[in-house]
PDB file of C-alpha atoms in Angstrom:
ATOM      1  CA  UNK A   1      52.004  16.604  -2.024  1.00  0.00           C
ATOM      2  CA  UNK A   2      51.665  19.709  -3.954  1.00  0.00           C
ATOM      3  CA  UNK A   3      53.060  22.644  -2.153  1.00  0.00           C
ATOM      4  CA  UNK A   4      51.001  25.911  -2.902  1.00  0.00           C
ATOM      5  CA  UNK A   5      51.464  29.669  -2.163  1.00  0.00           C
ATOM      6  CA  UNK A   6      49.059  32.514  -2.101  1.00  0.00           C
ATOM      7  CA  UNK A   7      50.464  33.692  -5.499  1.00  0.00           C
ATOM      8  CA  UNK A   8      49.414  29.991  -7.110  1.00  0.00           C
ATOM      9  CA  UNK A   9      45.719  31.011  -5.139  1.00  0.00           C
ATOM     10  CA  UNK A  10      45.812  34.532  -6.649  1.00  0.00           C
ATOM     11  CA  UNK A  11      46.837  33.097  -9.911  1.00  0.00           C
ATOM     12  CA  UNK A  12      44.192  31.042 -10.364  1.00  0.00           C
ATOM     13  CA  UNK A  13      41.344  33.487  -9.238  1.00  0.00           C
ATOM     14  CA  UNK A  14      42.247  35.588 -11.608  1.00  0.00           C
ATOM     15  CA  UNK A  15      42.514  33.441 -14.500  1.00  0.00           C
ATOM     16  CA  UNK A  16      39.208  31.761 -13.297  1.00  0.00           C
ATOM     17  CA  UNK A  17      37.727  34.939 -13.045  1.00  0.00           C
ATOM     18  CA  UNK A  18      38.804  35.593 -17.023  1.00  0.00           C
ATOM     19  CA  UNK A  19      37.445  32.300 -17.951  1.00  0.00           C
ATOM     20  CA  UNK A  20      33.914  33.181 -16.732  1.00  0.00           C
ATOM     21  CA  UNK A  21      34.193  36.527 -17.970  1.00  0.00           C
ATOM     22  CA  UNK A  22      34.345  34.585 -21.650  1.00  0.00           C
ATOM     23  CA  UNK A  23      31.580  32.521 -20.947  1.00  0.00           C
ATOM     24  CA  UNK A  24      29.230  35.039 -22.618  1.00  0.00           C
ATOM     25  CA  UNK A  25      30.991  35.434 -25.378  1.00  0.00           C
ATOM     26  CA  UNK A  26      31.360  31.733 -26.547  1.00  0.00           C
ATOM     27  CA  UNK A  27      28.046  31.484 -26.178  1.00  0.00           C
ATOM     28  CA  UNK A  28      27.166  33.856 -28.185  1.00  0.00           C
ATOM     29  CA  UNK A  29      29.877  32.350 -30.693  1.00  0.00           C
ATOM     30  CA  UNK A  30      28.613  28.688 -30.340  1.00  0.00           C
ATOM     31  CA  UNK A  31      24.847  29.417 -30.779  1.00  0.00           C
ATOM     32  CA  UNK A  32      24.089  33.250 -32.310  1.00  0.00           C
ATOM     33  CA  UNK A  33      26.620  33.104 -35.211  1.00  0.00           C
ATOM     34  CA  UNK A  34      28.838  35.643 -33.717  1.00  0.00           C
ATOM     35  CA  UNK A  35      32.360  36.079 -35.186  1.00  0.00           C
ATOM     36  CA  UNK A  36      35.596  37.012 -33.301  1.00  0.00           C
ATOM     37  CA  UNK A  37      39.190  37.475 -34.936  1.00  0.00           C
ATOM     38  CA  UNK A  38      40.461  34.561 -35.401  1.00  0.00           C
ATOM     39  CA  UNK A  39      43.681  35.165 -35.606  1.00  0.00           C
ATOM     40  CA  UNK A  40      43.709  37.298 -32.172  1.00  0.00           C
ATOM     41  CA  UNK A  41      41.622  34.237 -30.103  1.00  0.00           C
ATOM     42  CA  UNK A  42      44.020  31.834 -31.780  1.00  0.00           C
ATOM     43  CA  UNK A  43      47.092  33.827 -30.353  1.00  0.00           C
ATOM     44  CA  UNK A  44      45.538  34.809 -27.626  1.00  0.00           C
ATOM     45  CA  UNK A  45      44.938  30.533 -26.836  1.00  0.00           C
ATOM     46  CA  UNK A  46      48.514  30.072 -27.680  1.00  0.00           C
ATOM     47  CA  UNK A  47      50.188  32.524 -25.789  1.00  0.00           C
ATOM     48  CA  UNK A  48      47.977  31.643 -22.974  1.00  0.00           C
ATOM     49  CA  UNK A  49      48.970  27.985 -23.178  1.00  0.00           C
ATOM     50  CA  UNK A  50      52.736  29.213 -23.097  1.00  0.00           C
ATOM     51  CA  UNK A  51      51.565  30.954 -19.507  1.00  0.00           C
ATOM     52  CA  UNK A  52      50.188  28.169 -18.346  1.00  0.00           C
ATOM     53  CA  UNK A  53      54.010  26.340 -19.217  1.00  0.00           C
ATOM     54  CA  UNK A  54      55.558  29.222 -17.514  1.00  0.00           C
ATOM     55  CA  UNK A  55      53.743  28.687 -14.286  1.00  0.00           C
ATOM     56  CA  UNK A  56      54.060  25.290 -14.390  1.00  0.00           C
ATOM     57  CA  UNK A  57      58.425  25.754 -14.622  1.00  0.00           C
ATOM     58  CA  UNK A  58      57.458  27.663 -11.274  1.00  0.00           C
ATOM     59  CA  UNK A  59      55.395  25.038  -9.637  1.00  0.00           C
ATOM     60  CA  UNK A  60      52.617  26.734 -10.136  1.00  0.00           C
ATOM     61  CA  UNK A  61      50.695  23.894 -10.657  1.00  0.00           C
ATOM     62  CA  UNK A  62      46.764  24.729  -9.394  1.00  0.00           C
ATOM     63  CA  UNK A  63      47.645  28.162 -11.871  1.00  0.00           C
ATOM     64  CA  UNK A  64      48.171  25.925 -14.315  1.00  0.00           C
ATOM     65  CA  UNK A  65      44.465  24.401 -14.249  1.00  0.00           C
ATOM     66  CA  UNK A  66      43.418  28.733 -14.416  1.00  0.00           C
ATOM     67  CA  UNK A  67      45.323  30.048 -17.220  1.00  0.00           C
ATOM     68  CA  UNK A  68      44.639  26.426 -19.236  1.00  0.00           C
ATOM     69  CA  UNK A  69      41.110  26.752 -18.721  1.00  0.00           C
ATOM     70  CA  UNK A  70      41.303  30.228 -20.114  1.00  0.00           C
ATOM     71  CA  UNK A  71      43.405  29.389 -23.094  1.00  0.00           C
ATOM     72  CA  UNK A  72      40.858  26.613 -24.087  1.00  0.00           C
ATOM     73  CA  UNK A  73      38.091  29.212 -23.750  1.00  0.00           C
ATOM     74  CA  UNK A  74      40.435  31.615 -26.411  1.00  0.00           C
ATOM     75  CA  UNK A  75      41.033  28.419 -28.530  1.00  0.00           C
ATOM     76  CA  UNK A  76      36.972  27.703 -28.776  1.00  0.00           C
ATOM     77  CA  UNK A  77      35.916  31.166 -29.693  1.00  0.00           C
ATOM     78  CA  UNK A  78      38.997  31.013 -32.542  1.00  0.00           C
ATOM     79  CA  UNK A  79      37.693  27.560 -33.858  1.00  0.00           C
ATOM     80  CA  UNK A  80      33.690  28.768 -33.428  1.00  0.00           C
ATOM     81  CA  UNK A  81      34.362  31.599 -35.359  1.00  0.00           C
ATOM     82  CA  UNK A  82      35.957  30.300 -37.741  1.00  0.00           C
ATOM     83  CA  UNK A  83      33.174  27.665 -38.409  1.00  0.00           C
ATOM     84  CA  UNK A  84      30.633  30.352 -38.307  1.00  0.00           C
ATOM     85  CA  UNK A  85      32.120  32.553 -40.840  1.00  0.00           C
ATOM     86  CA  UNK A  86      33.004  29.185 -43.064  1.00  0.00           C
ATOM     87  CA  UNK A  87      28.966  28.571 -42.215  1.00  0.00           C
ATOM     88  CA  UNK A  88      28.012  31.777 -43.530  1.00  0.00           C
ATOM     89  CA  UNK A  89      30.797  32.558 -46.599  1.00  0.00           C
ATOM     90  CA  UNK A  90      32.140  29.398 -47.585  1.00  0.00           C
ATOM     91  CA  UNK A  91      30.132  26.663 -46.633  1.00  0.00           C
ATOM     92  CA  UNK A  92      31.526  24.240 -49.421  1.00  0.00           C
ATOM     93  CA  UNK A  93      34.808  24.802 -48.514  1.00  0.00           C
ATOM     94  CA  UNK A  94      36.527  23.654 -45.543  1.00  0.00           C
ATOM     95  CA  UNK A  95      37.980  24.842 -41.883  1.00  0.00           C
ATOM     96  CA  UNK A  96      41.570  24.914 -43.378  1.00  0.00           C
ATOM     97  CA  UNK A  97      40.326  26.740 -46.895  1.00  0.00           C
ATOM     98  CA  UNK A  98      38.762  29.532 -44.292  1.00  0.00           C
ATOM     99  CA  UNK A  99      42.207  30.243 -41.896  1.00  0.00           C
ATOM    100  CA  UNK A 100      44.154  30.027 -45.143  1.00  0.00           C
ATOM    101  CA  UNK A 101      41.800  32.814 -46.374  1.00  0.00           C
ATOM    102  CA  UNK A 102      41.809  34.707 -43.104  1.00  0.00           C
ATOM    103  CA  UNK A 103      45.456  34.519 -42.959  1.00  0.00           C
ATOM    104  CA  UNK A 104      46.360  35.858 -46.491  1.00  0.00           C
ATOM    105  CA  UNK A 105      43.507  38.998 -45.406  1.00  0.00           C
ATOM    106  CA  UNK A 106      45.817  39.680 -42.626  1.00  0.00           C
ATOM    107  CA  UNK A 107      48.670  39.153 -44.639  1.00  0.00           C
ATOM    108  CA  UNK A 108      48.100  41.827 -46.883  1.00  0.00           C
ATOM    109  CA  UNK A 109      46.583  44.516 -44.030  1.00  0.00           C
ATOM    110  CA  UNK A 110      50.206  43.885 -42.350  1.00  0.00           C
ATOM    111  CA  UNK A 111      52.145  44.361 -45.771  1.00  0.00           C
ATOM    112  CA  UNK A 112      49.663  47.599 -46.501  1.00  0.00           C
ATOM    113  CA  UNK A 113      49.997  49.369 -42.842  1.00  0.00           C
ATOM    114  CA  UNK A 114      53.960  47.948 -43.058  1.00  0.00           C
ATOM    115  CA  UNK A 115      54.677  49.849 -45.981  1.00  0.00           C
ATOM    116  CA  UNK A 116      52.622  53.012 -45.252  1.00  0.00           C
ATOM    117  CA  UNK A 117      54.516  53.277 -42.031  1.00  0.00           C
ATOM    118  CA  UNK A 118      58.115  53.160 -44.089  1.00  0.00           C
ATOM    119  CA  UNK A 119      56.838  55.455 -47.006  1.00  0.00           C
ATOM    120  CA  UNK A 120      55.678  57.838 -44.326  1.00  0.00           C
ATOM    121  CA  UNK A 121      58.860  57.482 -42.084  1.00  0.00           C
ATOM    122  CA  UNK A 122      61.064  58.069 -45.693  1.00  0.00           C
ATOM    123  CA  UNK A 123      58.834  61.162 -45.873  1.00  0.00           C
ATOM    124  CA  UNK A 124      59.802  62.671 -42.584  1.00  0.00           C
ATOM    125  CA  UNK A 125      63.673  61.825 -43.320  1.00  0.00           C
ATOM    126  CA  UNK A 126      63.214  63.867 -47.214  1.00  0.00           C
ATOM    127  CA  UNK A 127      61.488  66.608 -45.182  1.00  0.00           C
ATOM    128  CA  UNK A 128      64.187  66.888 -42.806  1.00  0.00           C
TER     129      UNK A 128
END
């Protein structure tokens, strides 16, 4: 028998409660055309699975049903908007052509904020 604790309850509210909460949202992504950042819903999926392994190590096990349900929700909006922007940008080309895309975008908005942040912190130090 599964041995629960308010905490596993409260858990799993909670994370229920976020799960609903997206419910608009991949709506909106499965049947308006509506784009999210893909990166951010994929990590957001994957860290969530990781929680969901986390409770689990605790015995957590009915929080485990919550925060998986949630991190499926995260993973549906990342692959729905990636198919809708594919859809509307690339339609030739396929799912993996699109995150490869999306990831080299991000790539370079890292590198760009990455090295204004050290030419601006080398600026401080030569004005000091």
């Amino acid at each position: 028998m599964i041995e629960t604790t308010w905490q596993d309850f409260a858990i799993t509210g909670i994370t229920i409660l976020f799960a609903v909460m997206l419910v608009p949202q991949l709506r909106d992504v499965m049947t308006r055309g509506t784009v999210l950042n893909f990166f951010s819903a994929l990590a957001t999926s994957l860290l969530g699975y990781l929680l969901a392994l986390v409770f689990a190590t605790l015995g957590l096990w009915i929080s485990v049903f919550g925060q998986g349900l949630v991190a499926t929700a995260w993973l549906l909006l990342a692959y729905f908007s990636l198919r809708n922007v594919r859809e509307h940008m690339f339609p030739e080309e396929t799912l993996a052509f699109v995150a490869v895309d999306f990831f080299m975008v991000w790539a370079r908005g890292v590198a760009f904020i990455v090295a204004g942040s050290v030419k601006g912190l080398f600026s401080r130090i030569e004005r000091d």
